[in-house]
Short mmCIF file of C-alpha atoms and ligand atoms in Angstrom, two decimals:
data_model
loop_
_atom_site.label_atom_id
_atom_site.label_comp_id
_atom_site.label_asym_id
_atom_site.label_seq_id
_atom_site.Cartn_x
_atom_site.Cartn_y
_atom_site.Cartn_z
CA UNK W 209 3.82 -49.55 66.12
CA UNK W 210 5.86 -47.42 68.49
CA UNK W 211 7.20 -49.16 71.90
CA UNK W 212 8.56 -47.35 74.75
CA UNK W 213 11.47 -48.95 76.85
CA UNK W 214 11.57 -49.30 80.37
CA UNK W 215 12.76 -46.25 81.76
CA UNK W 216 9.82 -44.47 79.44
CA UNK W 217 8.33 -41.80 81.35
CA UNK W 218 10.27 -41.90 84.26
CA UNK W 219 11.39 -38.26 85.36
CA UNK W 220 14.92 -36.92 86.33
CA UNK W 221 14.74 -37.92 89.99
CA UNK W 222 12.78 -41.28 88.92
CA UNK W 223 9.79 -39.87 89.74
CA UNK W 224 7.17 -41.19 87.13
CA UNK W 225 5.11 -38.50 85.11
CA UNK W 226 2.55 -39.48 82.38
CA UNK W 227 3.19 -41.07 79.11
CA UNK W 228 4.94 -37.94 76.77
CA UNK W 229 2.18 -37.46 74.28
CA UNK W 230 2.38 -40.15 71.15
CA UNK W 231 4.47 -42.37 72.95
CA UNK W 232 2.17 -45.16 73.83
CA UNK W 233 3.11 -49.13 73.37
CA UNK W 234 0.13 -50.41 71.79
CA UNK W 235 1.70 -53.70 71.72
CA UNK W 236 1.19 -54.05 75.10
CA UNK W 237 -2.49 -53.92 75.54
CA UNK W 238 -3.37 -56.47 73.06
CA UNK W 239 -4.44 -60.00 73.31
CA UNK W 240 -2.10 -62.97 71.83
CA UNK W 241 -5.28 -63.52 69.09
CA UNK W 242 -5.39 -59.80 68.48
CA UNK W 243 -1.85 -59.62 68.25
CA UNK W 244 -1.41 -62.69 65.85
CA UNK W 245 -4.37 -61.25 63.43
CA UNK W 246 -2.88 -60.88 59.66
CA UNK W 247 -4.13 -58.99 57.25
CA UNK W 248 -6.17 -60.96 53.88
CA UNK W 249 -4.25 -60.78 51.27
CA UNK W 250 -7.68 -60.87 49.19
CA UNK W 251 -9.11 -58.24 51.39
CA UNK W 252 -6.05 -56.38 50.33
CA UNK W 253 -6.57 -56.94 46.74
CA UNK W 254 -10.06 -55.81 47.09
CA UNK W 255 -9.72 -52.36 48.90
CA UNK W 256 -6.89 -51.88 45.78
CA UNK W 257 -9.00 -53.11 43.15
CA UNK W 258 -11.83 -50.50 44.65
CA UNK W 259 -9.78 -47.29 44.53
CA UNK W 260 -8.53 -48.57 40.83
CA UNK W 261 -9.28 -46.75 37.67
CA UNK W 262 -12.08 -48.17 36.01
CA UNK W 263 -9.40 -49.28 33.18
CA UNK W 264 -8.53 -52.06 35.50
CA UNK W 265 -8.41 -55.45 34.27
CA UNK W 266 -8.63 -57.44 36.98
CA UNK W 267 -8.84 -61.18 37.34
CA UNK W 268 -8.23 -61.13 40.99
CA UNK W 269 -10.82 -61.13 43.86
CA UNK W 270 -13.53 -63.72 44.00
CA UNK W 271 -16.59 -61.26 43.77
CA UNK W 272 -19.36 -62.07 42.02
CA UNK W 273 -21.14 -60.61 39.16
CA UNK W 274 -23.91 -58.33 40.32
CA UNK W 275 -25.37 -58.48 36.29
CA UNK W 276 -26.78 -61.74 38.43
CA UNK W 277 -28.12 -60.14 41.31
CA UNK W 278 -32.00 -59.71 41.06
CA UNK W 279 -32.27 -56.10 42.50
CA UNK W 280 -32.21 -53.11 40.00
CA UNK W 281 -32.71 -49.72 41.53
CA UNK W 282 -34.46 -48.32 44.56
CA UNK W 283 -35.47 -44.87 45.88
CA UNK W 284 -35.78 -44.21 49.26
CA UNK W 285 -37.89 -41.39 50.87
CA UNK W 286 -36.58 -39.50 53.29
CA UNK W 287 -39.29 -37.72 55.68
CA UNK W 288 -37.67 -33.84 54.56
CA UNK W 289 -39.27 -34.78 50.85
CA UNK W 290 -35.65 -35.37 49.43
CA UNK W 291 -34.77 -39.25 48.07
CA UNK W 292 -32.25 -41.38 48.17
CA UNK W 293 -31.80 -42.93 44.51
CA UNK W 294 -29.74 -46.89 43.94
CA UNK W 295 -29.40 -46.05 40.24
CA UNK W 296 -29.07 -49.27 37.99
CA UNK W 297 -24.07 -48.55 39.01
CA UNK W 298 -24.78 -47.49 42.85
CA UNK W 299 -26.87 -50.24 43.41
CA UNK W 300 -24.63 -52.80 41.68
CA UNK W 301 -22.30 -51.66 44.28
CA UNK W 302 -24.53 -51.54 46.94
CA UNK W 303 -25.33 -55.36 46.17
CA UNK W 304 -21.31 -56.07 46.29
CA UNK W 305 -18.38 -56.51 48.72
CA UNK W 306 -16.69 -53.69 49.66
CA UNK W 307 -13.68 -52.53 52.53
CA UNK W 308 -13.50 -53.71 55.80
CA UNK W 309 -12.51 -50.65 57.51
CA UNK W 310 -15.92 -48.99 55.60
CA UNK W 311 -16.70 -47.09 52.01
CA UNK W 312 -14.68 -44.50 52.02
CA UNK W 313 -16.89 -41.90 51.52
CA UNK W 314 -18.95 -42.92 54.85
CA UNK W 315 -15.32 -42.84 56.81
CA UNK W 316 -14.61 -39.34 55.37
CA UNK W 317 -17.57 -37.71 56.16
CA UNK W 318 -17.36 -39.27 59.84
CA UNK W 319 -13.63 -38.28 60.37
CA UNK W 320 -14.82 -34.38 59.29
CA UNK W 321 -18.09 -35.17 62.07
CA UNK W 322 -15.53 -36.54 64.63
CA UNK W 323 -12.75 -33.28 63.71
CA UNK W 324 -15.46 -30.86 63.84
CA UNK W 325 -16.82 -32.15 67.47
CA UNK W 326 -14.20 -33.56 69.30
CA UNK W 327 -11.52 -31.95 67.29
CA UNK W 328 -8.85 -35.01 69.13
CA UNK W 329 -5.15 -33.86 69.40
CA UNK W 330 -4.49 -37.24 67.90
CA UNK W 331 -5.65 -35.92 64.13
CA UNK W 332 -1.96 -34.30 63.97
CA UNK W 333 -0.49 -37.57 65.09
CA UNK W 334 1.73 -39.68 62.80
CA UNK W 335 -0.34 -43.01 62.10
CA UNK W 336 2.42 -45.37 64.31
CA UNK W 337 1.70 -42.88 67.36
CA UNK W 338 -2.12 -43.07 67.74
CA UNK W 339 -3.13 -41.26 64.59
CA UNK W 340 -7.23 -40.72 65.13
CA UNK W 341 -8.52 -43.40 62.52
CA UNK W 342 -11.71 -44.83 62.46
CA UNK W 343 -14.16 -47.69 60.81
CA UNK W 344 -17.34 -48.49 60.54
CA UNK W 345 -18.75 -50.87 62.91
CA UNK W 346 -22.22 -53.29 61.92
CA UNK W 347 -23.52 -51.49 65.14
CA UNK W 348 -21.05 -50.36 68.22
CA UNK W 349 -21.77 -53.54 69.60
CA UNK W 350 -19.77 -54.96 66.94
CA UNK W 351 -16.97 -52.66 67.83
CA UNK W 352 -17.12 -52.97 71.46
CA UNK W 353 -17.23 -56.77 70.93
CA UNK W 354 -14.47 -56.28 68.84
CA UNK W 355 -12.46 -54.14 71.25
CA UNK W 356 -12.71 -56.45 74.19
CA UNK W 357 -11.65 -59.33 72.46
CA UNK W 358 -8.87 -56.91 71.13
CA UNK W 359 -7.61 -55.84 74.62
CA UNK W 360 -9.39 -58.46 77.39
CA UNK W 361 -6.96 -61.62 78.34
CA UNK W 362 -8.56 -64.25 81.30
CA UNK W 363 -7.81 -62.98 84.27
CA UNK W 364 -6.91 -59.87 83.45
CA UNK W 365 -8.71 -56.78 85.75
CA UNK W 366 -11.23 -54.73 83.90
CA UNK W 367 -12.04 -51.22 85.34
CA UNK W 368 -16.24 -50.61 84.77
CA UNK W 369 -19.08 -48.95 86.54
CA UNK W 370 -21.86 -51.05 86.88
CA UNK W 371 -24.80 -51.03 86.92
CA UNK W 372 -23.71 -50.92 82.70
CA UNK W 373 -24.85 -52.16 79.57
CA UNK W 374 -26.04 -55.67 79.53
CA UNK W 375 -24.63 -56.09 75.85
CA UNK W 376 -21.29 -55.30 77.22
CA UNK W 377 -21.44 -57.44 80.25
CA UNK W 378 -22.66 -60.42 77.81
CA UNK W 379 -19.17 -59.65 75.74
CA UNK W 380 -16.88 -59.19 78.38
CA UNK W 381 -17.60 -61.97 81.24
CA UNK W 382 -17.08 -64.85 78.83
CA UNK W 383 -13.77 -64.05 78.12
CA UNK W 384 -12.86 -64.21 82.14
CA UNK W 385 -11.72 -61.13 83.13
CA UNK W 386 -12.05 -59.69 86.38
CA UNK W 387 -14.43 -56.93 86.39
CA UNK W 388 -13.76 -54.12 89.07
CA UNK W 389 -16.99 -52.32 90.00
CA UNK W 390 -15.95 -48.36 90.45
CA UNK W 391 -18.29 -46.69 92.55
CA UNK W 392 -20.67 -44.07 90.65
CA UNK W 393 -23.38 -41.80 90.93
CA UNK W 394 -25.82 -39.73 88.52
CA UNK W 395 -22.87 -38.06 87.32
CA UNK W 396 -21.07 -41.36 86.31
CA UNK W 397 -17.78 -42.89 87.31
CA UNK W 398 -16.41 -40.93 90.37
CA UNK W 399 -12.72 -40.37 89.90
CA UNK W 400 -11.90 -40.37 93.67
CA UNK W 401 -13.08 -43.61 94.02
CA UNK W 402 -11.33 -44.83 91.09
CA UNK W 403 -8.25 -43.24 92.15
CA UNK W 404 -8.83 -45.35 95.61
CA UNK W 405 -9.05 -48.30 93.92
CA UNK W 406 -5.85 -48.37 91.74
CA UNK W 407 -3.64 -47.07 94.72
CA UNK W 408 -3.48 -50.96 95.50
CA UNK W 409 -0.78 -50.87 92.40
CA UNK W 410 2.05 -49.12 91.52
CA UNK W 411 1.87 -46.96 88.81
CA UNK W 412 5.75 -48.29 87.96
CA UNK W 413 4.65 -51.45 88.10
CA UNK W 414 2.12 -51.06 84.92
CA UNK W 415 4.85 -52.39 82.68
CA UNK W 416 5.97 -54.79 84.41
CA UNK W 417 5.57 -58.67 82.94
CA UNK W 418 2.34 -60.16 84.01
CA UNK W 419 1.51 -57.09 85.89
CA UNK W 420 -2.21 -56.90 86.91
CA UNK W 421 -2.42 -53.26 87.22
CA UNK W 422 -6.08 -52.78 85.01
CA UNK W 423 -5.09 -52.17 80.85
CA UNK W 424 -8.71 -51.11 79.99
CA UNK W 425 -11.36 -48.96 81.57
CA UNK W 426 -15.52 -48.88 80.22
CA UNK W 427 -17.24 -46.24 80.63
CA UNK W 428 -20.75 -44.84 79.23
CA UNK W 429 -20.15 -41.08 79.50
CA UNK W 430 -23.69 -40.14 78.66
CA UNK W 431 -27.33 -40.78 79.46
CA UNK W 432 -25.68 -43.91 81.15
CA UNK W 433 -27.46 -47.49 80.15
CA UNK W 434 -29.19 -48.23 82.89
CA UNK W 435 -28.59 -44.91 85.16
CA UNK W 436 -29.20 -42.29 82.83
CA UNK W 437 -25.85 -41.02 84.77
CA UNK W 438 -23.86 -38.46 82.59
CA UNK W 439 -20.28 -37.56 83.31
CA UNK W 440 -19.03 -34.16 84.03
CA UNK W 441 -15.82 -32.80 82.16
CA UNK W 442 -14.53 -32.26 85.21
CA UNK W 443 -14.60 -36.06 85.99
CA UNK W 444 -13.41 -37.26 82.84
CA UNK W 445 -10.16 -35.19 83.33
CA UNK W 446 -9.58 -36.69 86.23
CA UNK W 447 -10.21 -40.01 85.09
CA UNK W 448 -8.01 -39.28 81.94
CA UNK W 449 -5.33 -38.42 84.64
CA UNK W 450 -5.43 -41.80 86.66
CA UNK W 451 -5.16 -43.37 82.75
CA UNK W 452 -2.29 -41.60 82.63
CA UNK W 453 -0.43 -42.08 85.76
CA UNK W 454 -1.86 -45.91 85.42
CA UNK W 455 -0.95 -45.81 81.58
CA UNK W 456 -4.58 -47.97 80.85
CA UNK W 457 -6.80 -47.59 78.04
CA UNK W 458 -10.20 -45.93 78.22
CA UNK W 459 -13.36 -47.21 76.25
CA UNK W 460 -15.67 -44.43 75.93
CA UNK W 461 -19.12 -45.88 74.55
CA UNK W 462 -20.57 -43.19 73.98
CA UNK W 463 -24.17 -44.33 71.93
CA UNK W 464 -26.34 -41.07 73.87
CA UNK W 465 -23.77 -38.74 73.04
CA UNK W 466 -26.19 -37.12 70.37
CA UNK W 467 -28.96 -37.36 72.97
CA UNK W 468 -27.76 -34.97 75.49
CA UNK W 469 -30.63 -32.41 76.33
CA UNK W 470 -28.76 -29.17 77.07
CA UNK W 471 -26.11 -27.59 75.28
CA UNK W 472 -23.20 -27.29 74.86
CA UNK W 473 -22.73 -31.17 74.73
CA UNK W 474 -20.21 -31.97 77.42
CA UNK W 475 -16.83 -32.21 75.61
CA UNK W 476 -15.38 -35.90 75.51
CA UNK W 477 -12.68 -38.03 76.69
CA UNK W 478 -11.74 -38.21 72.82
CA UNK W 479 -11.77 -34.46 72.88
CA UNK W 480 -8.91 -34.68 76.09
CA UNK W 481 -6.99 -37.73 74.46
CA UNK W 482 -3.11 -36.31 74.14
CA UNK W 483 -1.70 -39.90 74.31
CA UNK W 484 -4.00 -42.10 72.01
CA UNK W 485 -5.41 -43.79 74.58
CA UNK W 486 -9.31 -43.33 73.68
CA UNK W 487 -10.83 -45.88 71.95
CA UNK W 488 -14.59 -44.57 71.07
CA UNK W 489 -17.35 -46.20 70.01
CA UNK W 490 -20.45 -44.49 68.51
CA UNK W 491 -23.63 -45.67 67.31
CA UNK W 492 -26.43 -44.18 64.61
CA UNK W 493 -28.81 -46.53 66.36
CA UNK W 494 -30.20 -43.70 68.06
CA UNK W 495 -30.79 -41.05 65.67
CA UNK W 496 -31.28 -42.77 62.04
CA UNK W 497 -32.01 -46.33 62.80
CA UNK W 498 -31.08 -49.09 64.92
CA UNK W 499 -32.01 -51.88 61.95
CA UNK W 500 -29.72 -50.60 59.40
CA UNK W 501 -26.67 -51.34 62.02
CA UNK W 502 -24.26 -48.51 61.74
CA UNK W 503 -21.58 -47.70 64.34
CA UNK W 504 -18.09 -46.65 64.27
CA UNK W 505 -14.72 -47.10 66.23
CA UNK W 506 -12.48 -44.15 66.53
CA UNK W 507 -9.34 -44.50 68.52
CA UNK W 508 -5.35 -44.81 67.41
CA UNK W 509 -4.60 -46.08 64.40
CA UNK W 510 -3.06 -49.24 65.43
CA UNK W 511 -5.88 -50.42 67.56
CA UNK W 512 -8.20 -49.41 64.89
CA UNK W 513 -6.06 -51.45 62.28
CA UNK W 514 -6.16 -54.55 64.49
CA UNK W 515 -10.32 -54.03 64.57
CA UNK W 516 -10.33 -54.25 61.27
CA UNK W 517 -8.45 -57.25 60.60
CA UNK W 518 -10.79 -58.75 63.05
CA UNK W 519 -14.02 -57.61 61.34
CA UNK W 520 -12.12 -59.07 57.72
CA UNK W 521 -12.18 -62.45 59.67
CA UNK W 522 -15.77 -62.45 60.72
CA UNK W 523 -18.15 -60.09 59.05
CA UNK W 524 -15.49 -58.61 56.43
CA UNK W 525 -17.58 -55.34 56.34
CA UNK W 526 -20.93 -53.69 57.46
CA UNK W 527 -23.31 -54.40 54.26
CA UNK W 528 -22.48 -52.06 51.93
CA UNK W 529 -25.69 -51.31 50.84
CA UNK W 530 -26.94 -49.52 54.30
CA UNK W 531 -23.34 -47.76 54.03
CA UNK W 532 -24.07 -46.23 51.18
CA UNK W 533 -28.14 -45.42 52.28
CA UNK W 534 -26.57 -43.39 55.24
CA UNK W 535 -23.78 -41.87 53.33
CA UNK W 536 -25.87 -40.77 50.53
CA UNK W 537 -27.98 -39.27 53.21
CA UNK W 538 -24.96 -37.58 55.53
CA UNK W 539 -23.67 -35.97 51.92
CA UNK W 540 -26.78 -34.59 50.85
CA UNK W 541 -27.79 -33.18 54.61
CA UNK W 542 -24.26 -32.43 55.27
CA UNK W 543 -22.88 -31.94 58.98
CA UNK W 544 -25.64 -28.93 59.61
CA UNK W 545 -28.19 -30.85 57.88
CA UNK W 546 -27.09 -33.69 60.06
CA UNK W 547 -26.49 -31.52 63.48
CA UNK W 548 -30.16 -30.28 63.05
CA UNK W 549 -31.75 -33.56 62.57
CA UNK W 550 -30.26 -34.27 65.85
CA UNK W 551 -31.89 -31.70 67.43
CA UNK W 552 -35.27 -32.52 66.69
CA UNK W 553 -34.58 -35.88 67.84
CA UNK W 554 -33.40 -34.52 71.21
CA UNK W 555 -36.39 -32.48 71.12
CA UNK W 556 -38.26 -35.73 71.06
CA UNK W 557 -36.63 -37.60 73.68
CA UNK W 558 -36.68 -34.17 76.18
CA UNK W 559 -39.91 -33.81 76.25
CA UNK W 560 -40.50 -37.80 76.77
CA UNK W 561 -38.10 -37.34 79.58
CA UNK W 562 -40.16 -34.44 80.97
CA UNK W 563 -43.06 -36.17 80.41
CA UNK W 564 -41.88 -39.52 82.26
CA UNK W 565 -40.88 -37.24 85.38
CA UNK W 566 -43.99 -35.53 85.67
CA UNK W 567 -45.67 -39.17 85.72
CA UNK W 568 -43.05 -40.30 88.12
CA UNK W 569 -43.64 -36.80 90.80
CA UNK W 570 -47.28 -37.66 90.25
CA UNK W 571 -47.46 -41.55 91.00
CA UNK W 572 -44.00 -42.82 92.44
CA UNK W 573 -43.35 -39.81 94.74
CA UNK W 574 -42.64 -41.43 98.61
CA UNK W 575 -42.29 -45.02 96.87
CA UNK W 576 -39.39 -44.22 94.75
CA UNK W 577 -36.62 -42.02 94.15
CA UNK W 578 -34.75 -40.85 90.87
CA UNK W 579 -32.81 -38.38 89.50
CA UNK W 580 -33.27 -36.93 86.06
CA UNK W 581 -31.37 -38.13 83.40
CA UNK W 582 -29.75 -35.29 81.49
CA UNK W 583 -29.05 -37.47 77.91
CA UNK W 584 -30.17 -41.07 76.78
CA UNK W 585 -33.65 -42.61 77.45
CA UNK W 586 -34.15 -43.94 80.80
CA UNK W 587 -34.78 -43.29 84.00
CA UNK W 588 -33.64 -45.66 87.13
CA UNK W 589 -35.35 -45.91 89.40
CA UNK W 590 -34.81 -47.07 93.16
CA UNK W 591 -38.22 -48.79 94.39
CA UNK W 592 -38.29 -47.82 98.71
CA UNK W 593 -38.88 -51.27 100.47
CA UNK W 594 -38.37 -53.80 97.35
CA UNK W 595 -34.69 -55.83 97.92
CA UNK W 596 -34.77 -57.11 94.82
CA UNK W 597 -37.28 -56.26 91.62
CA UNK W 598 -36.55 -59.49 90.14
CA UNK W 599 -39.43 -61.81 91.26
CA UNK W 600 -41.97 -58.15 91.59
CA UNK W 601 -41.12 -57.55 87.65
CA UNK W 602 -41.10 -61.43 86.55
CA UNK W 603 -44.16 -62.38 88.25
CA UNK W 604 -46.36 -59.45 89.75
CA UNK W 605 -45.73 -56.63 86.76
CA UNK W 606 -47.13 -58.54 84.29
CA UNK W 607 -50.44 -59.37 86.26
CA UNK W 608 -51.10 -55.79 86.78
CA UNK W 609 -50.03 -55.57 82.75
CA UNK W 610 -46.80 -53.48 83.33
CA UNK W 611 -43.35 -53.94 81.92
CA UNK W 612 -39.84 -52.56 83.41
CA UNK W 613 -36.53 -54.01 83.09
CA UNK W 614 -35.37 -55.25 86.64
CA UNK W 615 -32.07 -53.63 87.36
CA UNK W 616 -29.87 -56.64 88.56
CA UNK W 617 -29.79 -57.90 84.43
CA UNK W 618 -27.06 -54.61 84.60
CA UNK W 619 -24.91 -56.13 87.25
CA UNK W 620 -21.35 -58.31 87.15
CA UNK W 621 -23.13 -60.55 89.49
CA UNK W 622 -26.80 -60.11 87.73
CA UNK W 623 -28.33 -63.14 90.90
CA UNK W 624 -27.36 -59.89 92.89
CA UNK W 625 -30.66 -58.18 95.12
CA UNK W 626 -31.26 -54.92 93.15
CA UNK W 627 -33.95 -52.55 94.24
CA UNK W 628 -33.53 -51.00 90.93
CA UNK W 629 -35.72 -50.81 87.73
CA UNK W 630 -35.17 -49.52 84.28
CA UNK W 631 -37.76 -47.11 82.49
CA UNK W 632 -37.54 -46.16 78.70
CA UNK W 633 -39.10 -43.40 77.98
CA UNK W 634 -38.53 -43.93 74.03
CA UNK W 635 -41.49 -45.93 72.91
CA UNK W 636 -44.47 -45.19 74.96
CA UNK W 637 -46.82 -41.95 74.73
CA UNK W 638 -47.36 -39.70 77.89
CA UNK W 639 -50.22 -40.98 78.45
CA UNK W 640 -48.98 -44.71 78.63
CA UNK W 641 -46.15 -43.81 80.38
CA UNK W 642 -48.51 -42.20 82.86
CA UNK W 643 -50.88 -45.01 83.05
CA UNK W 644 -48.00 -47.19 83.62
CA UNK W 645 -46.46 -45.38 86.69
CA UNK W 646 -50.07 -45.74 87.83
CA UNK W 647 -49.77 -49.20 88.12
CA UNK W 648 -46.20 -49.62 89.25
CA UNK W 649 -47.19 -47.26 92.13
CA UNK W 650 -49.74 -50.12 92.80
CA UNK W 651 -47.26 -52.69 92.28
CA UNK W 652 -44.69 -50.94 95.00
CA UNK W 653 -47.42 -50.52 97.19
CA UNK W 654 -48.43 -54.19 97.56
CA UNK W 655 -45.10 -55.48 97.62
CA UNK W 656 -43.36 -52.99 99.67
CA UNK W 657 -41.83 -54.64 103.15
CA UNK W 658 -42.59 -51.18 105.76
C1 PLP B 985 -24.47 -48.28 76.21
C2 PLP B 985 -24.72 -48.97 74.91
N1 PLP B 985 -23.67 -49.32 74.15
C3 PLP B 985 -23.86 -49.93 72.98
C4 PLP B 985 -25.11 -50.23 72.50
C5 PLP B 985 -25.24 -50.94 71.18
O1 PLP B 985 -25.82 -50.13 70.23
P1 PLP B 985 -25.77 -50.45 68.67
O2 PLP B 985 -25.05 -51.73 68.49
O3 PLP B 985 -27.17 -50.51 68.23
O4 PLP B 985 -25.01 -49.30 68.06
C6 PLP B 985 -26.24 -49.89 73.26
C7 PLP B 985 -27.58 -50.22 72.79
O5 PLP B 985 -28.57 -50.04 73.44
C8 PLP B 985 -26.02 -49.23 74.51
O6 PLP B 985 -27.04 -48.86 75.29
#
């Protein structure tokens, strides 16, 4: 790891300019259990044993013999007519351990993916200055759990804009940080208000020993979970400005990325990242399947590394066989195969979108306001006279036999009043969706305080 000294970025007349590119002190952003992590020395033995020739004898490792396992071969369909085939060898290796970080033929066709759309400026880093590296991730929940466990001490102030993720709220609060709420809107985190907020510290003082100037920033740059908010570029620059003047890490969870529903896809903090200061998480759970549990982490190399040991403490690595289901199916599509797959899932989800807002113009108009989401799958939705949908969703929606997710579950403080509610517009048809903002209108109407 590379660590700066005090007088790091300071400027002739001690004025204090950004972080010179590669020059970031990872050591300071992690946790005292991240930071005492060591790698497995059988974990070790394993990855070396798996890029061995096959002439290796080896009598290390405690794997077991998959001549016992009671699964022989499998072919998968895939929809295009093509198949996936587990031979008698693949699936033997399907059925065994393999290396924490991922199978290396997964992380190689994801690195090319992440080069060919984000292109980082980390890729020509050395590996101790924030090299782009990556692994694979039993779902980007497991690598944002990961990640804040990585980077979050008690106490220590986290930079977020809720309403967020509930799945991140459920892995940050326990470990007692102090979230700060940045203002946002339907285009996502608003850098002015950000900026507002962190000129209560010193930007000189972000080194300093048990300084509290925020380490980590969340965001959801697209199709926002619960707003549907997506981020200009022109934000994220600015953003990626205050993280450098405030030398803090950004999280950029970014599972909608591949749902965006114009082109060209806005480009990404991890596209901007000249320091190594962008730890991304993806997730297929949108566009092959959320059941098989694939996600990734890309960030710098030494944060990655410390994910890793983590994930050879706990899970030791994302079952091998779904691995090697996807990356069977990434090699044989390759990144156009892949790329147009993705368009006829956005294809999909735009014309659910369109189909939810013509339902919501034709029932909700005058009761409700909205804006329309331009990636993801939901629309939020602000009822007109409703304090809180809590008690109207938990105990009214379900007499008049319709479901929505009431917004406070998204907030730090989720006994909050919220006048919010959540729509997905993944599952249901038009016409349910319609039927459904028939009753809600209903709902509003009843319960609405004039
Ligand atoms: C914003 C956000 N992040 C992360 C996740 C986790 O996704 P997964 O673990 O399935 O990749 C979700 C799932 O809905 C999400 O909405």
């Amino acid at each position: 790891m590379s660590h700066i000294t005090g007088d790091q970025g300071k400027g002739r007349q001690g004025l204090r300019l950004p972080t010179p590119p590669g020059n970031m002190n990872y050591s300071r952003f992690l946790t005292a259990v991240s930071a005492a992590r060591r790698p497995s020395a059988i974990r070790i033995l394993t990855e070396l044993q798996q890029r061995s020739p096959p002439s290796l004898i080896s009598l290390a490792g405690g794997a077991p013999n998959p001549d016992t396992f009671p699964f022989q071969f499998a072919t998968i369909k895939v929809k295009n007519g093509d198949s996936i085939v587990f031979d008698e060898a693949t699936m033997k290796r399907a059925l065994q351990y393999s290396a924490s970080p991922g199978i290396p033929e997964l992380l190689s066709w994801m690195k090319g993916l992440q080069k060919s759309l984000h292109n980082p400026p980390t890729l020509a880093y050395s590996p101790e200055n924030g090299q782009m590296e990556m692994c694979v991730t039993t779902g980007s929940q497991e690598g944002l759990c990961k990640v804040f466990e990585m980077l979050v001490n008690p106490g220590d102030n986290v930079l977020l804009d809720a309403p967020t993720y509930s799945g991140t709220l459920a892995a940050l609060l326990p470990l007692g940080c102090n979230i700060i709420n940045v203002p946002s809107d339907q285009h996502g985190m608003i850098p002015e208000a950000l900026g507002d907020i962190l000129s209560r510290w010193d930007p000189a003082d972000a080194h300093a020993p048990g300084s509290s100037v925020p380490r980590v920033l969340y965001t959801i740059p697209n199709g926002g979970n619960p707003t549907g908010a997506s981020m200009t570029a022109r934000r994220k620059q600015e953003v990626y400005e205050l993280a450098r003047k405030y030398d803090f890490l950004i999280i950029e969870d970014d599972p909608y990325y591949f749902l965006q529903f114009q082109k060209p896809w806005a480009p990404t903090f991890l596209s901007m990242d000249v320091d190594g200061r962008i730890i991304r998480t993806d997730s297929f759970s949108k566009i092959l399947s959320s059941g098989l549990r694939i996600g990734f982490v890309t960030g710098p190399k030494p944060l990655v590394d410390r994910v890793v040991l983590h994930i050879q403490a706990s899970t030791m690595h994302t079952s091998t066989f779904t691995q090697l289901m996807v990356s069977q199916l990434l090699q044989d599509w390759g990144q156009d195969g892949f790329l147009r797959h993705v368009d006829g899932v956005v294809q999909f989800y735009r014309s659910q979108r369109n189909a939810m807002l013509s339902s919501a113009d034709r029932w909700l108009k005058g009761l409700a306001e909205w804006h329309a989401p331009a990636a993801g799958m939901f629309l939020w939705i602000r009822l007109h006279g409703i304090a809180d949908t809590k008690q109207l969703i938990m105990e009214k929606a379900l007499e008049k036999e319709v479901l929505l997710v009431p917004g406070g579950v998204f907030n730090i403080d989720s006994s909050e009043a919220c006048p919010y509610v959540r729509a997905a517009f993944s599952l249901s048809t038009p016409q349910q969706i319609d039927e459904a903002f028939k009753r809600l209108s209903a709902l509003i109407r009843e319960a609405a305080q004039p």
